[in-house]
Coordinates of C-alpha atoms in Angstrom, one line a residue:
Chain A
M1 CA 12.0 6.0 -16.6
A2 CA 12.5 2.7 -18.6
D3 CA 14.3 4.6 -21.0
A4 CA 16.7 6.3 -18.5
E5 CA 17.5 2.9 -17.0
R6 CA 19.0 1.6 -20.5
T7 CA 20.7 5.2 -20.9
T8 CA 22.6 4.9 -17.6
G9 CA 23.6 1.4 -17.5
T10 CA 26.7 0.5 -15.3
P11 CA 29.8 2.6 -15.3
K12 CA 32.5 1.8 -17.7
P13 CA 35.1 0.2 -16.1
I14 CA 34.0 -3.9 -16.2
G15 CA 33.5 -5.4 -13.0
F16 CA 34.0 -1.9 -11.1
T17 CA 30.2 -2.8 -9.4
Q18 CA 28.0 -1.4 -7.3
T19 CA 27.4 -4.1 -5.3
P20 CA 29.7 -5.1 -2.4
L21 CA 30.3 -8.4 -4.3
G22 CA 32.3 -7.2 -7.0
R23 CA 33.8 -9.1 -9.5
V24 CA 34.5 -12.6 -7.6
G25 CA 31.0 -12.7 -7.4
T26 CA 29.4 -12.7 -10.5
G27 CA 28.7 -16.7 -10.1
L28 CA 27.5 -16.0 -6.6
R29 CA 24.7 -13.5 -8.1
W30 CA 23.7 -15.6 -10.6
I31 CA 23.0 -17.9 -8.0
A32 CA 21.3 -15.5 -5.6
L33 CA 19.0 -14.6 -8.6
F34 CA 18.0 -18.4 -9.4
V35 CA 17.3 -19.0 -5.8
A36 CA 15.4 -15.4 -5.5
V37 CA 13.5 -15.8 -9.0
V38 CA 12.3 -19.3 -7.9
L39 CA 11.4 -18.5 -4.3
F40 CA 9.3 -15.3 -5.7
L41 CA 7.0 -17.8 -8.4
L42 CA 6.7 -20.3 -5.4
P43 CA 3.4 -19.0 -4.1
F44 CA 2.0 -18.4 -7.7
Y45 CA 2.8 -21.9 -8.9
L46 CA 1.2 -23.2 -6.0
I47 CA -2.1 -21.0 -6.2
L48 CA -2.2 -22.5 -9.8
R49 CA -1.4 -26.0 -8.5
N50 CA -3.8 -26.2 -5.7
A51 CA -7.0 -24.8 -8.2
L52 CA -6.3 -26.8 -10.5
S53 CA -5.8 -29.7 -8.3
T54 CA -8.8 -32.5 -6.1
E55 CA -9.7 -31.6 -2.4
S56 CA -7.5 -35.6 -2.4
D57 CA -4.6 -33.8 -4.2
I58 CA -3.8 -30.8 -2.1
T59 CA -4.6 -32.7 1.2
A60 CA -2.9 -35.6 0.1
P61 CA 0.0 -37.4 2.9
T62 CA 2.6 -37.0 0.2
W63 CA 2.8 -33.7 -1.2
T64 CA 3.5 -33.4 -5.2
L65 CA 4.7 -30.9 -7.3
F66 CA 1.8 -31.7 -9.6
P67 CA -1.6 -32.8 -9.3
S68 CA -2.7 -36.1 -10.5
H69 CA -4.7 -34.4 -13.1
L70 CA -6.3 -30.9 -14.1
Q71 CA -9.1 -30.1 -12.3
W72 CA -10.4 -27.3 -14.9
G73 CA -14.2 -27.8 -13.4
N74 CA -13.3 -26.3 -10.0
I75 CA -14.3 -22.8 -11.5
K76 CA -17.8 -24.1 -12.4
E77 CA -17.8 -25.6 -9.0
L78 CA -16.7 -22.3 -7.7
F79 CA -19.4 -20.2 -8.9
A80 CA -22.3 -22.9 -7.9
D81 CA -21.3 -23.0 -5.0
T82 CA -24.5 -21.2 -3.4
Q83 CA -22.7 -21.2 0.2
V84 CA -20.6 -19.0 -1.4
P85 CA -21.2 -15.8 -2.8
M86 CA -18.1 -15.6 -5.1
A87 CA -20.6 -13.8 -8.0
R88 CA -21.4 -11.3 -5.8
A89 CA -18.4 -10.2 -4.2
L90 CA -16.4 -10.4 -7.3
Y91 CA -19.0 -7.8 -8.2
N92 CA -18.9 -6.0 -5.6
S93 CA -14.8 -5.8 -5.8
A94 CA -15.1 -4.4 -9.1
V95 CA -17.7 -2.1 -8.4
V96 CA -15.5 -0.8 -5.8
G97 CA -12.2 -1.1 -7.4
I98 CA -13.5 0.9 -11.0
L99 CA -15.7 3.6 -9.2
G100 CA -13.6 4.1 -6.4
T101 CA -10.3 4.7 -8.3
A102 CA -12.7 7.1 -11.0
G103 CA -13.6 9.0 -8.0
Q104 CA -10.9 9.2 -6.3
L105 CA -8.9 10.8 -9.6
L106 CA -11.5 12.3 -10.2
L107 CA -11.5 14.6 -6.7
A108 CA -8.2 14.2 -6.0
S109 CA -6.8 15.7 -9.8
M110 CA -9.6 18.5 -9.7
A111 CA -8.1 19.0 -6.3
G112 CA -4.4 19.6 -7.1
Y113 CA -5.9 21.5 -10.3
G114 CA -7.1 24.0 -8.2
L115 CA -4.3 24.1 -5.4
A116 CA -1.5 24.4 -8.5
R117 CA -3.4 26.9 -10.9
I118 CA -6.0 29.0 -9.8
P119 CA -5.2 31.7 -7.6
Y120 CA -6.6 32.1 -4.6
R121 CA -6.1 33.8 -1.0
H122 CA -6.8 31.0 1.3
A123 CA -5.2 28.2 -1.0
D124 CA -2.0 27.8 1.2
K125 CA -4.5 27.1 4.3
I126 CA -7.1 24.7 2.0
F127 CA -3.1 23.2 1.0
Y128 CA -1.7 22.6 4.9
A129 CA -5.1 21.3 6.0
I130 CA -5.1 18.7 3.0
V131 CA -1.4 18.1 4.0
A132 CA -2.0 17.6 7.6
T133 CA -4.3 14.7 7.5
L134 CA -0.9 12.7 5.9
M135 CA 0.3 12.9 9.6
I136 CA -2.9 10.3 10.6
P137 CA -1.5 6.8 10.2
G138 CA -4.1 5.4 8.0
A139 CA -4.9 2.4 9.4
V140 CA -5.3 3.5 13.4
T141 CA -8.7 6.0 11.2
F142 CA -10.9 3.0 10.9
I143 CA -12.6 3.2 14.1
P144 CA -13.8 7.3 14.1
S145 CA -14.6 6.6 10.1
F146 CA -16.8 3.3 11.2
I147 CA -18.7 5.3 13.4
V148 CA -19.3 8.3 10.7
V149 CA -20.3 5.6 8.1
S150 CA -22.8 4.0 10.6
S151 CA -24.4 7.3 11.7
L152 CA -24.9 7.4 8.1
G153 CA -26.5 4.2 7.9
W154 CA -24.2 3.1 4.7
V155 CA -23.0 0.1 6.6
S156 CA -23.1 -3.3 4.5
S157 CA -23.8 -1.0 1.2
L158 CA -21.5 -0.1 -1.6
R159 CA -21.7 3.5 -0.5
G160 CA -20.4 3.0 2.6
L161 CA -17.3 0.8 0.9
I162 CA -16.5 3.5 -1.7
I163 CA -17.5 6.7 -0.6
P164 CA -15.2 7.3 2.4
T165 CA -12.2 6.0 0.4
L166 CA -13.0 8.8 -2.7
F167 CA -10.7 11.8 -0.3
S168 CA -7.2 10.9 -0.5
G169 CA -4.9 13.5 0.9
F170 CA -2.2 12.0 -0.3
A171 CA -3.1 11.7 -4.3
A172 CA -4.7 15.5 -3.9
F173 CA -1.1 16.0 -2.7
L174 CA 0.6 14.4 -5.9
F175 CA -1.6 15.9 -8.6
R176 CA -0.8 19.4 -6.9
Q177 CA 2.7 18.3 -7.4
Y178 CA 2.5 17.0 -10.6
F179 CA 0.3 20.2 -12.4
L180 CA 2.7 23.0 -10.5
G181 CA 5.7 21.2 -13.2
F182 CA 2.7 21.0 -16.3
P183 CA 3.8 23.2 -18.9
K184 CA 2.0 26.8 -18.5
E185 CA 2.6 27.3 -22.3
L186 CA -0.1 24.6 -23.3
E187 CA -2.1 25.8 -21.2
E188 CA -2.1 29.8 -22.2
A189 CA -2.4 28.8 -26.0
A190 CA -5.9 27.3 -24.9
R191 CA -7.1 30.5 -23.0
V192 CA -5.9 32.7 -26.1
D193 CA -9.0 30.9 -27.9
G194 CA -11.4 31.5 -24.6
A195 CA -11.1 28.6 -22.1
G196 CA -11.7 28.8 -18.8
Y197 CA -10.8 26.8 -15.9
F198 CA -13.0 24.3 -16.5
G199 CA -12.2 24.2 -20.7
V200 CA -8.5 24.1 -19.9
F201 CA -8.6 20.9 -17.3
W202 CA -10.6 18.9 -19.2
R203 CA -9.4 19.7 -22.9
I204 CA -5.8 20.2 -22.3
V205 CA -4.5 19.2 -19.2
V206 CA -5.6 15.9 -18.4
P207 CA -5.7 14.9 -22.3
N208 CA -1.9 15.9 -21.7
S209 CA -1.5 14.1 -18.1
L210 CA -2.8 10.3 -19.3
P211 CA 0.4 8.5 -18.2
F212 CA 0.1 10.2 -14.9
F213 CA -3.5 9.2 -14.6
A214 CA -2.5 5.5 -16.0
A215 CA 0.0 5.4 -12.8
L216 CA -2.1 6.6 -10.3
A217 CA -4.9 4.5 -11.6
A218 CA -2.9 1.0 -11.9
I219 CA -1.8 2.1 -7.9
T220 CA -5.4 3.1 -6.7
F221 CA -7.4 0.1 -8.3
I222 CA -4.6 -1.8 -6.5
G223 CA -5.0 -0.6 -3.2
N224 CA -8.9 -0.7 -4.1
W225 CA -8.8 -4.1 -5.0
N226 CA -6.5 -6.0 -2.6
S227 CA -7.8 -3.5 0.5
F228 CA -8.8 -5.7 3.7
L229 CA -9.5 -3.9 7.2
W230 CA -12.3 -1.3 5.5
P231 CA -14.4 -3.9 3.5
L232 CA -14.2 -6.3 6.7
V233 CA -15.6 -3.6 8.9
I234 CA -17.6 -2.5 6.8
G235 CA -19.4 -5.5 5.3
Q236 CA -20.7 -6.8 7.9
D237 CA -23.6 -8.3 5.4
S238 CA -22.5 -11.3 3.2
S239 CA -23.9 -9.8 0.4
S240 CA -21.8 -6.6 0.5
W241 CA -18.5 -9.0 1.2
T242 CA -15.6 -8.3 -1.4
I243 CA -13.8 -11.1 -2.5
Q244 CA -10.8 -10.7 0.2
V245 CA -13.6 -10.7 3.1
A246 CA -15.5 -13.8 1.1
M247 CA -11.9 -15.5 1.1
S248 CA -11.0 -14.6 4.7
T249 CA -14.1 -15.6 6.0
F250 CA -14.3 -18.7 4.1
I251 CA -10.8 -19.8 5.3
T252 CA -11.9 -19.5 8.9
A253 CA -15.7 -20.5 8.6
Q254 CA -14.5 -24.1 6.8
T255 CA -17.2 -24.1 5.1
I256 CA -15.4 -24.0 1.2
N257 CA -13.5 -27.1 0.1
I258 CA -10.1 -26.1 -0.1
H259 CA -9.4 -26.7 -3.9
E260 CA -12.6 -24.3 -4.3
L261 CA -10.6 -21.6 -2.0
F262 CA -7.5 -21.7 -4.4
M263 CA -9.8 -21.3 -7.4
A264 CA -11.3 -18.3 -6.1
V265 CA -7.5 -16.9 -5.3
A266 CA -7.0 -17.7 -8.7
V267 CA -9.8 -15.7 -10.1
S268 CA -9.0 -12.8 -7.3
I269 CA -5.6 -12.8 -8.4
L270 CA -6.3 -12.5 -12.9
P271 CA -7.1 -8.2 -13.2
L272 CA -3.9 -8.1 -11.0
V273 CA -2.2 -9.9 -13.4
L274 CA -4.1 -8.4 -16.2
I275 CA -2.8 -4.7 -15.3
F276 CA 0.6 -6.0 -14.6
A277 CA 1.0 -7.5 -18.0
F278 CA -0.4 -4.7 -19.6
L279 CA 0.2 -1.1 -17.5
Q280 CA 3.6 -2.4 -16.0
R281 CA 5.6 1.0 -17.0
Y282 CA 2.8 2.9 -15.7
L283 CA 2.8 0.9 -12.5
I284 CA 6.6 1.3 -11.4
Q285 CA 6.3 4.9 -12.2
G286 CA 3.2 5.2 -10.1
V287 CA 5.5 2.9 -6.9
T288 CA 8.6 5.6 -7.8
Q289 CA 6.4 8.6 -7.8
S290 CA 4.7 8.1 -4.6
G291 CA 6.5 5.6 -2.9
I292 CA 3.3 4.9 -1.2
K293 CA 0.9 1.9 -2.5
D294 CA -2.3 2.3 0.1
Chain B
M1 CA -1.1 38.8 -5.9
S2 CA 0.0 40.9 -8.6
S3 CA -1.4 42.1 -11.9
T4 CA 1.3 40.2 -14.2
V5 CA 0.8 37.1 -11.7
K6 CA -3.2 37.3 -12.6
T7 CA -2.8 38.2 -16.1
R8 CA -0.5 35.4 -16.9
T9 CA -2.7 33.0 -15.1
D10 CA -6.6 34.5 -15.5
P11 CA -7.7 34.8 -18.8
A12 CA -11.2 35.7 -17.8
S13 CA -9.7 39.1 -15.7
S14 CA -8.5 40.7 -19.5
G15 CA -11.0 43.5 -18.2
E16 CA -9.2 44.0 -14.7
R17 CA -7.4 47.8 -15.4
R18 CA -11.0 49.0 -14.7
G19 CA -11.6 49.2 -10.5
G20 CA -14.9 46.9 -10.4
R21 CA -13.9 44.4 -12.8
R22 CA -10.9 43.5 -10.9
Q23 CA -12.6 42.8 -7.5
K24 CA -15.0 40.2 -9.9
G25 CA -12.0 39.0 -11.3
I26 CA -11.1 37.6 -8.1
K27 CA -14.2 36.5 -7.0
G28 CA -14.2 34.6 -10.2
N29 CA -11.2 33.1 -8.6
A30 CA -12.3 32.3 -5.5
L31 CA -15.8 30.3 -7.5
W32 CA -13.7 28.5 -9.4
F33 CA -11.5 27.3 -6.9
W34 CA -14.1 26.0 -4.6
V35 CA -15.1 24.2 -8.1
F36 CA -12.8 22.3 -8.5
V37 CA -11.2 21.7 -4.7
G38 CA -14.6 22.4 -2.9
P39 CA -16.1 18.9 -3.0
F40 CA -12.5 17.0 -2.1
V41 CA -12.1 19.4 0.7
I42 CA -15.9 18.7 1.9
G43 CA -15.3 15.3 1.7
L44 CA -12.1 14.9 3.7
L45 CA -13.7 17.8 6.1
V46 CA -16.9 14.4 6.7
F47 CA -14.5 11.4 6.4
S48 CA -10.9 12.6 7.9
Y49 CA -11.6 15.8 10.0
L50 CA -15.2 15.0 11.4
P51 CA -14.4 11.0 12.4
I52 CA -11.1 12.2 14.2
I53 CA -13.0 15.0 15.8
W54 CA -15.5 12.2 17.0
S55 CA -13.1 9.8 18.4
L56 CA -11.4 11.9 20.3
V57 CA -14.8 13.2 21.9
L58 CA -15.6 9.6 21.6
S59 CA -12.5 8.7 23.5
F60 CA -13.3 10.8 27.2
F61 CA -16.6 9.0 27.3
E62 CA -18.5 5.5 27.8
A63 CA -20.2 4.2 25.1
Y64 CA -20.7 0.6 24.5
N65 CA -22.3 -0.4 21.5
T66 CA -23.1 3.2 21.0
A67 CA -21.7 6.2 18.3
T68 CA -22.9 8.7 20.7
P69 CA -21.5 9.6 24.2
S70 CA -23.2 8.3 27.0
K71 CA -21.4 9.4 30.2
F72 CA -18.1 11.0 30.5
V73 CA -15.2 9.3 32.4
G74 CA -12.3 11.9 31.8
L75 CA -9.3 10.2 31.3
Q76 CA -10.4 6.9 32.6
N77 CA -10.1 5.0 28.8
Y78 CA -6.4 6.2 28.2
V79 CA -5.6 4.8 32.1
D80 CA -7.8 1.5 31.1
M81 CA -5.7 1.0 27.8
L82 CA -2.3 2.2 29.2
T83 CA -2.6 0.2 32.5
D84 CA -4.7 -3.1 30.1
Q85 CA -2.1 -6.2 29.7
N86 CA -3.9 -6.9 26.5
F87 CA -3.0 -3.2 24.9
L88 CA 0.3 -3.4 26.6
S89 CA 1.2 -6.7 24.5
S90 CA -0.2 -6.1 21.3
L91 CA 2.2 -2.9 21.4
G92 CA 5.1 -5.6 22.4
T93 CA 4.0 -7.6 19.2
F94 CA 4.8 -5.1 17.3
T95 CA 7.8 -4.5 18.4
I96 CA 9.3 -7.8 18.2
F97 CA 7.8 -7.4 14.3
A98 CA 9.6 -4.5 13.6
V99 CA 12.6 -5.7 15.0
F100 CA 12.3 -8.8 12.4
I101 CA 10.8 -6.6 9.2
V102 CA 12.7 -3.1 9.4
P103 CA 16.5 -4.5 8.6
L104 CA 15.4 -7.8 6.9
T105 CA 13.4 -5.5 4.4
F106 CA 16.1 -3.0 4.0
V107 CA 18.7 -5.6 3.6
L108 CA 17.0 -7.5 1.1
S109 CA 15.2 -5.1 -0.9
L110 CA 18.7 -3.5 -1.7
A111 CA 20.2 -6.7 -2.1
L112 CA 17.7 -7.4 -4.6
A113 CA 18.0 -3.7 -6.5
L114 CA 21.5 -4.3 -6.8
L115 CA 21.0 -7.5 -8.4
V116 CA 18.7 -7.0 -10.8
N117 CA 20.5 -3.4 -11.6
Q118 CA 23.6 -5.5 -12.4
V119 CA 21.9 -8.0 -14.7
K120 CA 22.6 -7.1 -18.1
I121 CA 20.4 -9.3 -19.7
A122 CA 16.8 -9.9 -19.1
R123 CA 16.7 -7.2 -16.9
A124 CA 13.2 -6.3 -17.3
F125 CA 12.4 -10.5 -16.4
F126 CA 13.7 -10.2 -13.0
R127 CA 12.6 -6.7 -12.1
S128 CA 8.9 -7.7 -13.2
V129 CA 9.2 -11.2 -11.0
F130 CA 10.0 -9.7 -8.3
F131 CA 7.6 -6.7 -8.3
L132 CA 4.6 -9.5 -9.1
P133 CA 3.7 -10.2 -5.8
T134 CA 4.0 -6.8 -4.8
A135 CA 0.1 -6.7 -6.9
C136 CA -1.4 -9.5 -4.3
S137 CA -3.5 -8.9 -0.8
Y138 CA -2.4 -10.1 2.4
V139 CA -5.4 -11.6 2.0
V140 CA -4.4 -14.5 -0.9
A141 CA -0.6 -14.4 0.3
S142 CA -2.4 -15.3 3.7
L143 CA -3.8 -18.4 2.2
I144 CA -1.1 -19.3 0.4
W145 CA 0.8 -19.4 3.5
K146 CA -1.8 -21.0 5.5
L147 CA -2.8 -23.7 3.6
S148 CA -0.3 -24.5 0.9
I149 CA 3.5 -23.7 2.8
F150 CA 3.2 -23.7 6.6
N151 CA 0.4 -26.0 7.2
G152 CA 0.5 -27.5 11.1
V153 CA 0.4 -31.0 8.6
R154 CA 2.5 -33.1 6.1
F155 CA 0.6 -32.0 3.1
G156 CA 2.3 -27.8 3.7
L157 CA 5.2 -27.4 1.5
A158 CA 7.7 -26.7 4.3
N159 CA 6.4 -29.8 7.0
T160 CA 7.2 -31.8 3.3
I161 CA 10.7 -30.7 3.1
L162 CA 11.2 -31.4 6.4
G163 CA 10.2 -34.6 6.3
W164 CA 12.9 -35.3 3.7
F165 CA 15.8 -34.8 6.4
G166 CA 13.3 -36.6 8.9
I167 CA 11.6 -34.2 10.9
D168 CA 8.5 -34.3 12.6
N169 CA 5.9 -32.0 11.5
I170 CA 6.2 -28.6 12.9
A171 CA 2.4 -26.6 14.0
W172 CA 3.1 -23.4 12.7
L173 CA 1.3 -21.0 13.2
S174 CA 0.2 -21.9 17.0
T175 CA 3.4 -23.4 18.4
V176 CA 4.4 -20.7 21.1
S177 CA 7.8 -21.6 22.4
P178 CA 9.6 -21.8 20.2
P179 CA 7.3 -18.9 18.8
W180 CA 7.7 -20.5 15.2
Y181 CA 4.6 -18.5 13.9
W182 CA 7.2 -15.7 13.1
L183 CA 8.5 -17.3 10.2
P184 CA 5.0 -16.8 8.4
L185 CA 4.9 -14.2 9.5
V186 CA 7.4 -12.3 8.9
T187 CA 8.8 -14.3 5.3
V188 CA 4.7 -13.7 4.1
R189 CA 5.2 -9.7 4.7
L190 CA 8.9 -10.0 2.6
W191 CA 7.2 -11.8 -0.5
L192 CA 4.6 -9.2 -0.6
Q193 CA 6.5 -5.4 0.1
L194 CA 10.4 -6.8 -0.9
G195 CA 9.6 -5.9 -4.3
F196 CA 8.1 -2.5 -4.0
Y197 CA 11.3 -1.3 -1.9
M198 CA 13.6 -2.9 -4.9
I199 CA 11.9 -0.5 -7.2
L200 CA 12.4 2.4 -5.1
F201 CA 15.9 1.5 -4.4
I202 CA 16.1 1.1 -8.1
A203 CA 14.8 4.1 -8.7
G204 CA 18.0 5.4 -6.4
L205 CA 20.6 3.8 -7.7
Q206 CA 19.8 4.7 -11.6
R207 CA 20.4 8.6 -10.4
I208 CA 23.6 8.0 -9.0
S209 CA 25.5 9.7 -11.5
P210 CA 28.5 7.0 -13.5
T211 CA 30.9 9.8 -13.1
L212 CA 30.9 9.1 -9.5
Y213 CA 32.1 4.9 -10.1
E214 CA 34.8 6.8 -12.7
A215 CA 36.1 9.0 -10.2
A216 CA 36.5 6.2 -7.7
Y217 CA 37.8 4.1 -10.1
V218 CA 40.3 6.5 -11.0
D219 CA 41.3 7.0 -7.3
G220 CA 42.0 3.5 -7.1
A221 CA 39.5 2.9 -5.2
K222 CA 38.8 -0.9 -4.9
P223 CA 35.7 -2.2 -7.1
G224 CA 33.6 -4.1 -4.7
W225 CA 32.9 -3.3 -0.5
Q226 CA 35.0 0.0 -0.6
V227 CA 33.0 1.4 -3.6
F228 CA 29.6 0.3 -2.1
R229 CA 30.5 1.6 1.2
Y230 CA 31.9 5.1 0.2
I231 CA 30.1 5.5 -3.2
T232 CA 26.8 3.8 -3.8
L233 CA 25.4 4.0 -0.1
P234 CA 25.8 6.8 0.8
Q235 CA 24.3 8.5 -2.4
L236 CA 21.3 6.1 -1.7
R237 CA 20.8 8.2 1.6
A238 CA 18.2 10.1 0.7
T239 CA 16.0 6.5 -0.7
S240 CA 17.0 4.5 2.6
V241 CA 15.6 7.4 4.7
A242 CA 12.5 7.0 2.6
V243 CA 12.1 3.3 2.4
L244 CA 13.0 2.6 6.6
I245 CA 10.5 5.3 7.2
L246 CA 7.5 3.6 5.0
N247 CA 8.5 0.5 5.9
L248 CA 7.7 1.1 10.1
I249 CA 4.9 2.5 9.4
A250 CA 3.5 -0.4 7.2
A251 CA 4.6 -2.3 10.0
Y252 CA 2.3 -0.5 12.9
Q253 CA 0.1 -1.4 10.3
A254 CA -0.1 -4.5 10.2
F255 CA -3.4 -5.9 10.3
D256 CA -4.2 -8.7 7.5
E257 CA -1.4 -10.8 7.6
F258 CA -2.0 -11.3 11.4
Y259 CA -5.8 -11.7 11.4
N260 CA -6.1 -14.1 8.3
L261 CA -2.9 -16.0 9.6
I262 CA -3.6 -16.3 13.1
G263 CA -7.1 -14.5 14.2
N264 CA -7.3 -12.7 17.2
V265 CA -5.1 -14.6 19.9
N266 CA -3.4 -12.9 22.6
Y267 CA 0.5 -14.2 21.7
A268 CA 0.3 -13.0 18.3
R269 CA -2.2 -9.8 18.2
P270 CA -0.8 -6.1 16.8
P271 CA -2.6 -3.3 17.9
L272 CA -4.8 -3.1 15.6
V273 CA -6.4 -6.7 15.6
Y274 CA -6.6 -6.2 19.6
L275 CA -8.2 -2.4 18.7
Y276 CA -10.5 -4.1 16.0
G277 CA -11.9 -6.9 18.3
I278 CA -12.5 -4.8 21.0
S279 CA -14.3 -1.8 19.0
L280 CA -16.0 -4.1 16.5
G281 CA -16.6 -7.1 18.5
S282 CA -19.4 -8.6 20.5
I283 CA -19.3 -5.8 22.7
Q284 CA -18.2 -2.5 20.3
D285 CA -16.4 -0.9 23.1
L286 CA -16.1 2.4 21.0
G287 CA -14.8 4.7 24.1
H288 CA -11.7 2.4 24.4
G289 CA -10.9 1.6 21.0
S290 CA -11.1 5.4 19.9
A291 CA -8.4 6.2 23.4
G292 CA -6.8 3.1 22.0
A293 CA -6.5 4.6 18.1
L294 CA -5.1 7.5 19.3
I295 CA -2.7 6.3 21.8
L296 CA -1.8 4.1 18.4
A297 CA -1.3 7.3 16.3
V298 CA 0.2 9.3 18.7
I299 CA 2.9 6.6 19.0
I300 CA 3.3 6.4 15.1
M301 CA 3.7 10.0 14.9
L302 CA 5.9 10.6 17.4
V303 CA 8.2 7.6 16.0
T304 CA 8.2 8.6 12.6
L305 CA 9.0 11.7 13.5
L306 CA 12.2 10.8 15.8
Q307 CA 13.0 8.7 13.1
S308 CA 13.0 11.3 10.6
R309 CA 14.8 13.7 13.1
I310 CA 17.5 11.0 13.5
F311 CA 17.9 10.4 9.4
G312 CA 17.2 13.8 8.6
F313 CA 14.0 14.0 6.9
G314 CA 14.7 17.2 4.7
K315 CA 16.6 14.5 2.4
A316 CA 13.9 11.9 2.3
G317 CA 11.5 14.1 -0.8
D318 CA 13.3 13.1 -3.8

């Protein structure tokens, strides 16, 4: 994707542009870009500023661009605060993020491969049954899903947070489409050597599809880490709160100091910033492939 | 299932010319199919189909504090919900929200895509800056908006800036007339999602063949608005449809920022926040909650279908 971008640049005639502003607007375009960059980065700056401020710096009657001094001790204070199960919430989020992503990719890739490659009489019907679930808007199913999970006794447990989210019809659909386009020649070579479906899938198909897996993994992990409604519904006990639920709860309960809360925010976006730094290409690829963030 | 297809796709059936083996080959495929697809399908049945059926059943019953239907009430839950002022006003809240957010997102994300696509230096930098908020959660963004920017007191950034012009503090999130709360609600979502739709538009722009622009140049089209109007915009049709539909569905499912910025109050409560309140609040009214969720699901599906009819869904795929 990044390479395609480089080769198909702007058309030859200089100033013959796609934008309504055309040539006259060059200066305007740079001003607009600059303003947009400042507005988009401002919230990140506010997180950093407040995370490294004292409480009185944040709530001072006159707002200042910089805090009076950098308060690195906030991070120690955050984890030492016994009212706030922040370490526990981070652990829960990490488990949900990692296991949820691994499980979803494993299940969806296997289902997608089966649908794309294993001849079976009812494969079409199964495929339509999977696609049909895409019609149901995700967020309105939280009540029925809660009913099922609570009947299983999984409320306030990591099982309840993770397992119901593993079966993404959309991911299975994407994998099927991807595997339909996977070069058959690669698989045939392994088949001639006597490998079965399982061997071909694990030794040939998966290793040769790592960029696709990386793209979906980046998106799925971010989605899991940021998920709020489902963890809020399931996390009825503070031991099962994810970082998002913990932050949300403490803002309304007022039992946390504002500088600690902003330090929590800074800590919570750290994994995402890392993913962004190292996997940005895959992330963008995944977004354009799926067109859906959740 | 012709034998040519079989030999091409299934190495295990090399001996299929003998009748008995052929049967076994197909059975072997069926077995492997279920090994691969089975776990996923079972999960889908338990966590997707079962909940929806259960919810449909519950919506015809009275069910307080219980997931087991207790008393059959027919369509009463649906009637109650459709005449419930709070539910109707939550649909109204959504409508206002969509009227703000859908056109704004469309225009601004397209503008960002055009801006970034035109830049010749540091394009990756600009793209990253606008895409970065996409990785943040609604909870995080709501905290910044509520505690740092649109705090109703002087140390909130918005009020600080107003103060430079001698304007009094505004309680952004609780002022109902004028409805100032829309400003934080709309801007927080714009910040979070513009980069995502910008990426979709950039991908669309890059699929437009440069020869089209050259042809327009040769034909004497004026650079700027004319080219945008007659080449760029029509070529982005498929992407535009996708952006509008995804955006509208996402707006319907708004929960996180309303819950965290405003909470469960009746002046700005989208359907999901209301349904969350009645079905998981103190009374746990799962019957009415299920009926409301199904009504909402039907509305979303109808609007999506209608929208795709109008814009032509066939082209939205790529």
